[in-house]
Coordinates of C-alpha atoms in Angstrom, one line a residue:
X15 CA 2.4 55.8 100.1
X16 CA 4.0 52.7 98.1
X17 CA 4.1 50.4 101.0
X18 CA 0.5 51.5 102.2
X19 CA -1.3 50.8 98.8
X20 CA 0.6 47.6 98.2
X21 CA -0.4 46.5 101.9
X22 CA -4.1 47.2 101.3
X23 CA -4.1 45.4 97.6
X24 CA -2.2 42.4 99.0
X25 CA -4.6 41.4 101.7
X26 CA -7.5 41.1 99.0
X27 CA -5.5 38.7 96.5
X28 CA -3.8 36.5 99.2
X29 CA -7.0 36.2 101.2
X30 CA -8.7 34.4 98.3
X31 CA -5.9 32.4 97.4
X32 CA -6.1 31.1 101.1
X33 CA -9.6 30.9 101.2
X34 CA -9.8 28.9 98.3
X35 CA -7.2 26.2 99.5
X36 CA -4.6 27.3 96.6
X37 CA -1.8 28.7 98.5
X38 CA 1.5 26.6 98.4
X39 CA 4.9 27.3 98.5
X40 CA 6.0 25.0 95.9
X41 CA 3.5 27.3 93.3
X42 CA 4.5 30.2 91.5
X43 CA 2.4 33.5 91.6
X44 CA 2.4 36.2 89.4
X45 CA 0.6 39.6 90.2
X46 CA -1.0 41.9 87.8
X47 CA -0.7 45.6 88.9
X48 CA -2.5 48.2 86.7
X49 CA -4.1 51.4 87.5
X50 CA -6.3 52.0 84.4
X51 CA -8.9 50.3 82.5
X52 CA -7.2 51.4 79.0
X53 CA -6.7 48.2 76.7
X54 CA -3.2 49.6 76.3
X55 CA -2.5 49.5 79.9
X56 CA -4.1 46.3 80.6
X57 CA -2.1 44.6 77.8
X58 CA 1.3 46.2 79.2
X59 CA 0.6 45.0 82.3
X60 CA 0.1 41.6 81.5
X61 CA 3.4 41.6 79.6
X62 CA 5.0 42.7 83.0
X63 CA 3.6 40.5 85.6
X64 CA 5.3 40.8 89.2
X65 CA 6.3 37.8 91.3
X66 CA 3.7 37.4 93.6
X67 CA 5.5 36.3 96.8
X68 CA 7.2 39.6 97.0
X69 CA 4.1 41.1 98.2
X70 CA 3.4 38.5 100.6
X71 CA 4.9 40.2 103.9
X72 CA 2.6 42.8 102.9
X73 CA -0.5 40.5 103.1
X74 CA 1.0 39.5 106.5
X75 CA 1.2 42.9 107.8
X76 CA -2.4 43.8 106.5
X77 CA -3.9 40.4 108.2
X78 CA -2.5 41.3 111.5
X79 CA -4.2 44.9 111.3
X80 CA -7.1 43.4 110.3
X81 CA -7.2 40.9 113.0
X82 CA -5.9 43.6 115.5
X83 CA -8.7 45.9 114.3
X84 CA -11.4 43.3 114.9
X85 CA -9.8 42.2 118.4
X86 CA -10.4 46.0 119.6
X87 CA -13.8 46.5 117.6
X88 CA -15.6 43.6 119.1
X89 CA -13.8 43.5 122.6
X90 CA -14.3 47.2 122.9
X91 CA -17.6 47.6 121.6
X92 CA -19.2 44.9 123.8
X93 CA -17.3 46.1 126.9
X94 CA -18.5 50.0 126.6
X95 CA -22.1 49.0 125.3
X96 CA -22.5 46.8 128.5
X97 CA -21.0 49.0 130.9
X98 CA -23.1 51.9 129.4
X99 CA -26.4 50.1 129.3
X100 CA -26.1 49.2 133.1
X101 CA -26.2 53.1 133.9
X102 CA -29.6 53.5 131.5
X103 CA -27.8 53.9 128.2
X104 CA -29.9 52.2 125.7
X105 CA -28.5 51.1 122.4
X106 CA -24.9 49.7 121.2
X107 CA -21.8 51.7 121.6
X108 CA -19.5 50.3 118.9
X109 CA -15.6 51.4 118.9
X110 CA -12.7 51.5 116.0
X111 CA -9.4 52.3 115.3
X112 CA -10.0 54.9 113.1
X113 CA -13.8 55.3 113.6
X114 CA -13.4 56.4 117.4
X115 CA -10.3 58.9 117.0
X116 CA -12.3 60.6 114.0
X117 CA -15.6 60.9 116.4
X118 CA -13.3 62.3 119.0
X119 CA -12.1 64.9 116.7
X120 CA -15.4 66.4 115.7
X121 CA -16.4 65.8 119.7
X122 CA -13.4 68.1 120.5
X123 CA -14.0 70.9 117.8
X124 CA -17.6 71.1 119.0
X125 CA -16.6 71.2 122.6
X126 CA -14.2 74.1 121.5
X127 CA -17.1 75.9 119.9
X128 CA -19.9 75.4 122.8
X129 CA -17.4 76.7 125.3
X130 CA -15.8 79.4 123.3
X131 CA -15.9 82.7 124.8
X132 CA -15.8 86.0 122.4
X133 CA -13.6 88.6 123.5
X134 CA -13.1 92.2 121.9
X135 CA -9.7 93.4 120.6
X136 CA -8.8 96.4 118.9
X137 CA -6.8 96.9 115.4
X138 CA -5.7 100.2 113.7
X139 CA -6.8 100.8 110.4
X140 CA -6.4 103.8 108.0
X141 CA -8.0 105.3 105.1
X142 CA -5.5 107.1 103.0
X143 CA -6.7 109.9 101.0
X144 CA -4.3 110.8 98.0
X145 CA -4.7 113.2 94.8
X146 CA -5.8 110.6 92.6
X147 CA -8.0 108.6 94.8
X148 CA -8.3 106.6 98.4
X149 CA -7.5 103.1 99.4
X150 CA -7.8 101.1 102.8
X151 CA -4.4 100.4 104.6
X152 CA -3.6 98.5 107.6
X153 CA -1.1 98.9 110.4
X154 CA 2.4 97.5 109.6
X155 CA 3.1 95.2 111.2
X156 CA -0.3 94.2 112.4
X157 CA -0.8 94.3 115.9
X158 CA -4.1 93.5 118.1
X159 CA -4.8 95.3 121.4
X160 CA -6.9 93.9 124.5
X161 CA -8.5 97.4 125.3
X162 CA -9.2 100.6 123.4
X163 CA -7.0 102.4 126.3
X164 CA -3.9 100.3 125.1
X165 CA -4.6 101.2 121.2
X166 CA -4.9 105.0 122.1
X167 CA -1.6 104.8 124.2
X168 CA 0.5 103.1 121.4
X169 CA -0.8 105.4 118.8
X170 CA 0.1 108.6 120.9
X171 CA 3.6 106.7 121.5
X172 CA 3.9 107.1 117.8
X173 CA 3.2 110.7 117.6
X174 CA -0.2 110.1 116.0
X175 CA -3.6 110.2 116.9
X176 CA -7.1 108.8 116.0
X177 CA -8.8 110.8 113.2
X178 CA -7.5 112.8 110.0
X179 CA -3.8 114.0 109.7
X180 CA -1.2 114.2 107.3
X181 CA 1.0 111.6 106.3
X182 CA 3.5 110.8 103.2
X183 CA 3.8 108.0 100.8
X184 CA 6.9 106.2 101.9
X185 CA 7.4 103.5 99.7
X186 CA 5.9 101.7 96.4
X187 CA 6.5 98.4 94.7
X188 CA 5.2 97.0 92.0
X189 CA 5.8 93.6 90.9
X190 CA 4.6 90.9 88.2
X191 CA 3.4 87.7 89.8
X192 CA 2.1 84.3 88.8
X193 CA -0.2 81.5 90.1
X194 CA 0.1 78.1 89.0
X195 CA -3.2 76.0 88.1
X196 CA -4.6 74.0 91.0
X197 CA -3.2 70.6 91.8
X198 CA -4.5 67.6 90.3
X199 CA -7.2 65.7 92.3
X200 CA -6.7 62.8 94.8
X201 CA -9.9 60.9 96.0
X202 CA -10.1 63.2 99.4
X203 CA -9.3 66.6 98.2
X204 CA -11.9 66.0 95.5
X205 CA -14.1 64.9 97.8
X206 CA -13.5 68.0 100.0
X207 CA -13.6 70.2 96.9
X208 CA -17.5 68.6 96.0
X209 CA -18.4 69.2 99.4
X210 CA -17.5 72.7 99.7
X211 CA -19.1 73.4 96.3
X212 CA -22.1 71.3 96.3
X213 CA -22.6 70.0 99.9
X214 CA -22.5 66.4 98.5
X215 CA -21.3 63.8 101.4
X216 CA -18.2 62.2 100.8
X217 CA -19.9 58.8 99.8
X218 CA -21.9 60.4 97.4
X219 CA -19.0 61.7 95.7
X220 CA -17.2 58.5 96.0
X221 CA -20.6 56.6 94.2
X222 CA -20.6 59.0 91.4
X223 CA -17.0 59.0 90.7
X224 CA -17.2 55.2 90.6
X225 CA -20.0 55.3 88.1
X226 CA -17.8 57.9 86.2
X227 CA -14.8 55.2 86.3
X228 CA -17.0 52.6 84.9
X229 CA -18.3 54.6 82.2
X230 CA -14.5 54.9 81.4
X231 CA -14.9 58.7 81.5
X232 CA -12.5 59.1 84.6
X233 CA -9.5 57.5 85.8
X234 CA -9.4 55.2 89.0
X235 CA -11.2 57.2 91.8
X236 CA -9.6 55.6 95.0
X237 CA -6.3 57.3 94.5
X238 CA -4.1 59.1 97.3
X239 CA -1.9 61.0 95.0
X240 CA -2.4 64.4 92.9
X241 CA 0.5 63.4 90.8
X242 CA 0.4 61.7 87.2
X243 CA 3.4 60.1 85.4
X244 CA 4.9 61.5 82.0
X245 CA 2.7 58.6 80.3
X246 CA -0.4 60.1 81.4
X247 CA 0.6 63.6 80.8
X248 CA 1.4 62.6 77.2
X249 CA -1.9 61.1 76.5
X250 CA -3.9 64.2 78.0
X251 CA -1.7 66.3 76.2
X252 CA -2.4 64.4 72.7
X253 CA -6.1 65.0 73.6
X254 CA -6.0 68.3 74.8
X255 CA -8.2 69.8 71.6
X256 CA -10.7 67.2 72.3
X257 CA -10.9 68.0 75.8
X258 CA -10.9 71.9 75.1
X259 CA -13.8 71.3 72.4
X260 CA -15.8 69.7 75.1
X261 CA -15.5 72.5 77.6
X262 CA -16.2 75.0 74.7
X263 CA -13.1 76.9 74.9
X264 CA -10.9 78.2 72.1
X265 CA -7.5 78.7 74.0
X266 CA -4.2 77.1 72.6
X267 CA -2.0 75.1 74.7
X268 CA 0.5 76.9 76.6
X269 CA 2.2 74.6 79.0
X270 CA 3.2 71.5 76.7
X271 CA 6.3 70.6 78.8
X272 CA 5.5 68.4 82.2
X273 CA 6.1 70.5 85.4
X274 CA 6.8 68.6 88.9
X275 CA 3.6 70.2 90.3
X276 CA 1.5 67.8 88.5
X277 CA 4.0 65.2 86.9
X278 CA 6.2 63.4 89.2
X279 CA 6.1 59.5 88.7
X280 CA 8.2 58.9 91.9
X281 CA 5.0 59.8 93.6
X282 CA 2.9 57.8 91.9
X283 CA 2.7 53.8 92.7
X284 CA -0.5 52.0 92.0
X285 CA -2.9 54.8 91.0
X286 CA -2.1 58.4 89.6
X287 CA -4.4 61.4 90.0
X288 CA -8.1 61.5 89.3
X289 CA -8.0 62.6 85.3
X290 CA -10.2 62.1 82.4
X291 CA -9.8 59.2 80.4
X292 CA -8.7 59.3 76.4
X293 CA -12.6 58.6 75.9
X294 CA -14.2 62.2 76.3
X295 CA -17.8 62.1 77.0
X296 CA -20.3 62.6 74.0
X297 CA -23.3 64.8 74.4
X298 CA -25.5 62.3 74.7
X299 CA -23.2 60.2 76.9
X300 CA -22.9 63.5 79.3
X301 CA -26.7 64.1 79.4
X302 CA -27.2 60.7 80.7
X303 CA -25.0 61.3 84.0
X304 CA -26.7 62.4 87.1
X305 CA -26.5 66.0 88.1
X306 CA -23.6 65.2 90.6
X307 CA -21.9 63.2 88.0
X308 CA -22.0 66.0 85.6
X309 CA -20.3 68.4 88.1
X310 CA -17.6 66.4 89.2
X311 CA -16.5 65.6 85.3
X312 CA -16.7 69.2 84.6
X313 CA -14.5 70.1 87.7
X314 CA -12.0 67.3 86.9
X315 CA -11.9 68.0 83.4
X316 CA -11.3 71.8 83.9
X317 CA -8.7 71.2 86.6
X318 CA -6.6 68.8 84.3
X319 CA -7.1 71.3 81.2
X320 CA -5.8 74.0 83.5
X321 CA -2.5 72.5 83.6
X322 CA -1.8 73.3 79.9
X323 CA -2.9 76.9 79.8
X324 CA -1.0 80.0 81.0
X325 CA -0.4 80.9 84.7
X326 CA -2.5 83.4 85.9
X327 CA -0.5 86.7 85.4
X328 CA -1.2 89.8 87.7
X329 CA 0.4 93.1 88.9
X330 CA 0.7 93.6 92.4
X331 CA 1.2 97.0 94.1
X332 CA 2.4 97.5 97.8
X333 CA 2.1 101.0 99.0
X334 CA 3.5 101.9 102.6
X335 CA 2.3 105.1 104.2
X336 CA 3.8 107.0 107.2
X337 CA 1.4 109.1 109.6
X338 CA 3.9 110.2 111.7
X339 CA 5.7 107.2 112.9
X340 CA 2.7 104.6 112.1
X341 CA 3.4 102.7 109.1
X342 CA 0.3 101.3 107.2
X343 CA 0.4 99.1 104.1
X344 CA -1.9 98.5 101.5
X345 CA -1.8 95.6 98.7
X346 CA -3.9 95.9 95.5
X347 CA -3.9 93.4 92.6
X348 CA -4.5 94.2 88.6
X349 CA -4.8 91.0 86.1
X350 CA -2.7 91.0 83.4
X351 CA -3.1 87.3 82.0
X352 CA -6.3 85.7 82.9
X353 CA -4.7 82.2 82.0
X354 CA -6.2 79.0 83.6
X355 CA -8.5 81.5 85.6
X356 CA -10.4 81.5 82.3
X357 CA -12.0 78.1 83.2
X358 CA -13.1 79.3 86.8
X359 CA -15.1 82.4 86.1
X360 CA -17.4 82.4 89.3
X361 CA -14.1 81.9 91.6
X362 CA -12.0 84.9 89.6
X363 CA -15.0 87.3 90.0
X364 CA -15.2 86.6 93.6
X365 CA -11.5 87.2 94.0
X366 CA -11.7 90.6 92.2
X367 CA -14.4 91.8 94.0
X368 CA -12.4 91.1 97.6
X369 CA -9.0 92.7 96.2
X370 CA -8.5 96.4 96.0
X371 CA -7.3 98.4 92.9
X372 CA -4.8 101.3 94.1
X373 CA -4.6 104.5 92.5
X374 CA -1.4 105.9 91.0
X375 CA 0.7 107.4 93.6
X376 CA 4.4 108.8 93.9
X377 CA 6.9 108.4 96.8
X378 CA 7.3 111.5 98.9
X379 CA 3.5 112.6 98.0
X380 CA 1.4 114.2 100.8
X381 CA -1.6 112.5 101.9
X382 CA -4.4 112.7 104.5
X383 CA -4.8 109.8 106.7
X384 CA -7.9 109.0 108.4
X385 CA -6.8 106.8 111.3
X386 CA -9.3 104.3 113.0
X387 CA -9.8 102.2 115.9
X388 CA -11.8 99.4 114.9
X389 CA -13.2 96.9 117.2
X390 CA -13.5 93.1 116.6
X391 CA -14.2 89.9 118.3
X392 CA -12.3 86.7 118.4
X393 CA -14.3 83.8 116.6
X394 CA -14.8 80.0 117.4
X395 CA -13.3 77.5 115.1
X396 CA -15.6 76.5 112.4
X397 CA -17.8 73.2 112.8
X398 CA -16.3 70.4 110.6
X399 CA -18.0 69.7 107.3
X400 CA -17.3 66.4 105.7
X401 CA -14.8 68.1 103.3
X402 CA -12.7 69.6 106.2
X403 CA -13.2 66.5 108.2
X404 CA -11.6 64.3 105.2
X405 CA -8.8 66.8 105.5
X406 CA -8.3 66.6 109.3
X407 CA -8.2 62.9 109.0
X408 CA -5.3 62.8 106.2
X409 CA -3.3 65.3 108.2
X410 CA -3.9 63.7 112.0
X411 CA -0.6 63.9 112.2
X412 CA -1.1 67.5 113.6
X413 CA -3.2 66.2 116.7
X414 CA -0.5 64.5 118.3
X415 CA 2.8 65.5 120.1
X416 CA 5.2 62.8 119.9
X417 CA 7.7 63.1 117.0
X418 CA 7.8 59.5 116.3
X419 CA 4.1 59.3 116.0
X420 CA 4.0 62.3 113.9
X421 CA 6.6 60.8 111.4
X422 CA 4.6 58.0 111.2
X423 CA 1.4 59.4 110.7
X424 CA 3.1 61.5 107.9
X425 CA 4.2 58.4 106.1
X426 CA 0.7 56.6 106.1
X427 CA -1.1 60.0 105.7
X428 CA -3.1 60.1 108.6
X429 CA -6.1 57.9 109.6
X430 CA -8.0 55.8 107.3
X431 CA -7.2 55.5 103.8
X432 CA -8.6 57.4 100.6
X433 CA -10.9 54.4 99.9
X434 CA -12.3 53.8 103.4
X435 CA -12.7 57.5 105.0
X436 CA -16.1 58.3 103.4
X437 CA -17.2 55.0 104.9
X438 CA -16.0 55.8 108.4
X439 CA -18.0 59.0 108.2
X440 CA -21.0 57.2 107.0
X441 CA -20.7 54.7 109.8
X442 CA -20.5 57.7 112.3
X443 CA -23.9 58.7 111.1
X444 CA -25.4 55.2 110.8
X445 CA -24.5 54.7 114.1
X446 CA -25.9 58.0 115.1
X447 CA -23.0 59.4 116.8
X448 CA -23.0 62.7 114.5
X449 CA -25.9 64.2 112.4
X450 CA -25.6 66.6 109.5
X451 CA -27.3 70.1 109.8
X452 CA -26.8 72.7 106.9
X453 CA -23.6 70.6 105.9
X454 CA -22.1 70.6 109.4
X455 CA -21.5 67.9 111.2
X456 CA -22.8 67.7 114.7
X457 CA -22.3 65.3 117.5
X458 CA -25.5 63.7 118.9
X459 CA -26.0 62.9 122.9
X460 CA -25.3 59.4 122.1
X461 CA -21.7 60.4 120.2
X462 CA -21.1 62.8 123.3
X463 CA -21.6 60.3 125.8
X464 CA -19.5 57.7 124.3
X465 CA -16.6 60.1 123.8
X466 CA -16.7 61.2 127.5
X467 CA -16.7 57.4 128.2
X468 CA -13.5 56.8 126.2
X469 CA -11.9 60.0 127.2
X470 CA -9.1 58.9 129.7
X471 CA -8.2 56.1 127.2
X472 CA -6.2 58.1 125.3
X473 CA -5.1 55.4 122.6
X474 CA -8.6 55.3 121.6
X475 CA -9.2 59.0 121.3
X476 CA -6.0 59.6 119.5
X477 CA -4.6 59.1 116.1
X478 CA -1.5 58.0 118.1
X479 CA -2.8 54.3 118.1
X480 CA -2.5 54.1 114.5
X481 CA 0.9 55.6 114.7
X482 CA 2.0 53.0 117.5
X483 CA 0.4 50.2 115.3
X484 CA 1.9 51.4 112.1
X485 CA 5.5 51.6 113.6
X486 CA 5.4 47.5 114.3
X487 CA 3.5 46.6 111.2
X488 CA 5.7 48.1 108.9
X489 CA 8.2 45.9 110.6
X490 CA 5.9 42.9 109.9
X491 CA 5.9 44.1 106.0
X492 CA 9.8 44.2 106.1
X493 CA 9.8 40.8 107.7
X494 CA 11.4 42.4 110.8
X495 CA 8.7 41.7 113.3
X496 CA 6.2 38.9 113.7
X497 CA 2.3 38.9 113.9
X498 CA 1.9 36.8 117.5
X499 CA 4.3 39.7 119.1
X500 CA 1.7 42.3 117.8
X501 CA -1.3 40.3 118.8
X502 CA -0.1 39.7 122.0
X503 CA 0.5 43.4 122.9
X504 CA -3.3 44.1 121.6
X505 CA -4.7 41.5 123.9
X506 CA -2.8 43.0 126.8
X507 CA -4.5 46.6 125.8
X508 CA -7.7 44.8 126.0
X509 CA -7.1 43.5 129.3
X510 CA -6.2 47.2 130.4
X511 CA -10.0 48.3 129.2
X512 CA -11.8 45.5 130.8
X513 CA -9.8 46.6 134.1
X514 CA -10.5 50.5 133.8
X515 CA -13.5 51.2 131.7
X516 CA -15.8 50.3 134.2
X517 CA -14.4 52.7 136.6
X518 CA -14.4 55.2 133.7
X519 CA -18.1 54.8 133.1
X520 CA -19.0 55.0 136.8
X521 CA -17.9 58.3 136.7
X522 CA -19.8 59.9 134.2
X523 CA -22.9 62.1 134.8
X524 CA -25.7 60.6 132.8
X525 CA -28.2 63.3 134.0
X526 CA -27.7 65.4 130.7
X527 CA -27.9 62.4 128.4
X528 CA -31.1 61.0 129.8
X529 CA -32.8 64.3 129.8
X530 CA -31.8 65.0 125.9
X531 CA -32.7 61.4 125.2
X532 CA -35.7 61.9 126.7
X533 CA -36.5 65.1 125.1
X534 CA -35.7 63.8 121.7
X535 CA -38.0 60.5 122.3
X536 CA -40.6 62.9 123.2
X537 CA -40.6 64.7 120.1
X538 CA -40.9 60.9 118.3
X539 CA -43.6 59.7 120.1
X540 CA -46.8 59.2 118.4
X541 CA -48.9 57.5 121.0
X542 CA -49.0 54.8 124.0
X543 CA -48.2 50.9 123.2
X544 CA -51.7 49.0 123.4
X545 CA -49.8 45.9 124.9
X546 CA -47.9 47.5 127.9
X547 CA -48.7 51.3 128.1
X548 CA -45.3 52.2 126.9
X549 CA -44.3 54.9 124.2
X550 CA -44.2 54.0 120.8
X551 CA -41.6 55.9 119.2
X552 CA -39.8 56.1 115.5
X553 CA -36.9 53.8 115.2
X554 CA -35.9 54.7 111.9
X555 CA -38.0 52.6 109.1
X556 CA -40.8 51.5 111.7
X557 CA -42.4 52.4 115.2
X558 CA -41.7 50.3 118.3
X559 CA -42.2 49.9 122.1
X560 CA -39.7 52.4 124.2
X561 CA -39.9 49.4 126.8
X562 CA -38.1 46.8 124.5
X563 CA -36.9 44.4 124.9
X564 CA -39.5 43.9 127.6
X565 CA -42.4 44.6 125.2
X566 CA -41.7 43.8 121.4
X567 CA -44.7 45.5 120.0
X568 CA -44.0 47.2 116.5
X569 CA -46.2 49.3 114.2
X570 CA -45.2 49.5 110.5
X571 CA -45.2 53.1 109.2
X572 CA -47.0 51.7 105.7
X573 CA -50.0 49.9 104.6
X574 CA -49.8 48.2 101.1
X575 CA -46.5 50.3 100.4
X576 CA -48.3 53.6 101.1
X577 CA -46.8 55.6 103.8
X578 CA -49.4 56.4 106.9
X579 CA -49.5 59.9 108.1
X580 CA -49.1 60.6 111.9
X581 CA -53.0 60.7 112.4
X582 CA -53.3 57.5 110.5
X583 CA -50.8 55.9 113.1
X584 CA -52.5 58.1 116.3
X585 CA -55.9 56.4 115.5
X586 CA -54.5 53.1 115.0
X587 CA -53.2 53.4 118.5
X588 CA -56.4 54.5 120.1
X589 CA -58.2 51.7 118.6
X590 CA -59.9 54.0 115.8
X591 CA -60.3 53.2 112.2
X592 CA -58.7 55.4 109.8
X593 CA -58.6 55.8 106.3
X594 CA -55.5 55.8 103.8
X595 CA -55.8 57.5 100.9
X596 CA -54.0 56.8 97.5
X597 CA -52.8 53.2 97.5
X598 CA -51.6 52.3 94.4
X599 CA -53.1 49.1 92.4
X600 CA -50.8 46.8 90.2
X601 CA -52.2 48.9 87.3
X602 CA -51.2 52.3 88.8
X603 CA -54.5 53.5 89.4
X604 CA -55.4 54.6 93.3
X605 CA -57.8 53.7 95.7
X606 CA -58.8 54.7 99.3
X607 CA -59.5 52.0 102.2
X608 CA -60.4 52.0 105.9
X609 CA -57.8 50.1 108.4
X610 CA -57.6 49.4 111.9
X611 CA -55.4 47.5 114.2
X612 CA -55.9 43.9 115.1
X613 CA -56.1 42.3 118.4
X614 CA -52.6 40.7 117.6
X615 CA -51.0 44.2 116.8
X616 CA -51.5 44.0 112.6
X617 CA -52.8 46.5 110.7
X618 CA -55.7 45.3 108.8
X619 CA -58.1 46.3 105.9
X620 CA -61.9 46.8 106.9
X621 CA -63.4 48.2 104.0
X622 CA -63.0 50.5 100.6
X623 CA -64.0 53.7 100.8
X624 CA -64.9 56.8 98.5
X625 CA -62.3 59.6 98.2
X626 CA -62.0 61.7 101.2
X627 CA -63.9 65.1 100.9
X628 CA -61.3 68.1 100.5
X629 CA -62.1 70.9 102.8
X630 CA -63.6 74.0 101.5
X631 CA -61.5 77.2 101.5
X632 CA -62.9 79.9 103.4
X633 CA -62.4 83.5 102.3
X634 CA -62.3 85.9 99.5
X635 CA -61.2 84.6 96.2
X636 CA -57.9 86.1 95.0

């Protein structure tokens, strides 16, 4: 983590120095390293400037990565685009070391879901009826059965049967347990949580956090660690009362000493976890924040303050019941000290609803057990959301088998960085490889086609490319490797792609893709092109001919900043005059106008018209 952050920061500084012509081995360079906009931190940073040349190898490492990314992206994108176009796939198909494996992760998950076949299985449960009450218990150890006959045979072999029969309380264990408050937030963990709670995208969350940082209400957002140092702990502790007042809680500080779960200087390099600054938002400042910023600020504030409150303490009871030689186990919880959970009432209430409270029983007590056979179905994996995808990108080591690759990916924390993962997801959306439906990420037909095209090139689809790159790039950062060797190997890989990609694309089945593209195009078609007779279809912010580039006809979806209706557009394409209502003038009053399509294909003004008459409602008055 230390090397990764220093590498990415170094390339900005040294690139500026080189581009401005200010680099010289005879000059002395000093670097300012700060992770806060607090005045005392800035002063301390200037008093402890670092030797600039100590970080120069990190610049060389980052520059090498940058060049390699460019070579793969530029050559790979053009290579796949041209080959796919030759088979009738329109558009451009861009590739990237992080972008493509991320897309492929979503694609693989979607394939698993689409091809998943639910299979029934059976489990044994029991409703235990004691003198003081009833409770649900599960077979211990748990076991699944493929058929009901297999389950019945197992129950019979244990001297029991399906239905009500006597049993005995075999064991009773009661323990007091504690749960710590949640970890502090890194960027990706906060983005994941906000997506889970409020369905906000990763980029929306980052933008909102940047605003809170610039307002000096939250610490630097692009951090990859959930830890703070003792210095931050002390200022948070000193400001506890102010934070508590802001949250309207009247709870005394209970945890006034730093704990390793939250405070560990060895795990903090340039930037610590996302926490409130010393400046607490006033009521007026808080009210000026947008809705998402308010939600983020409150969540970060609560998560930080929870660190100082008592642990959540509960009494856990485990009851074991014997029915013949079948063992059933039930677990119940009784809250004793609410502690930090007072800040998260909604979550606490949900947990309480899901847990059961067990009655008071005695070891050796006779009970009646209603043993049941319960049929269930295997479930497919869940589609990725932006939140779960961020986590998958960070833990990409779980998707590879090579032990060395796993180790490297653990060190660099997956693919992408805290600062770039949100933009990677946005790029996939902008390139129309994925779309969002009900907060779920869905691969489009275009995305599927690219994934099928790159499928045989394992380095493009797997996080393993990042692992192989980082192995050597780390050597450059340590002065043990050189840029020329690495770039030469990248060029060899590009030659390999040039030799094999045409054959890979040739093997693809384009029928499904073309059928889906036509289906989607039909939805977007509003009429026939007046120049060539092709279809006029929606192209993001305007309409254009489907025969592009052979036909360059385009049609704006606006007239004098007023959005045209589909009826307006259809009328224009067939040569009719059409009325546009509610066009705004400079003084904010509105007017209505008749327009038409000129011989040159331009929307032109015909005349002013009176307000269109509204159709009369037919029927009885309510």
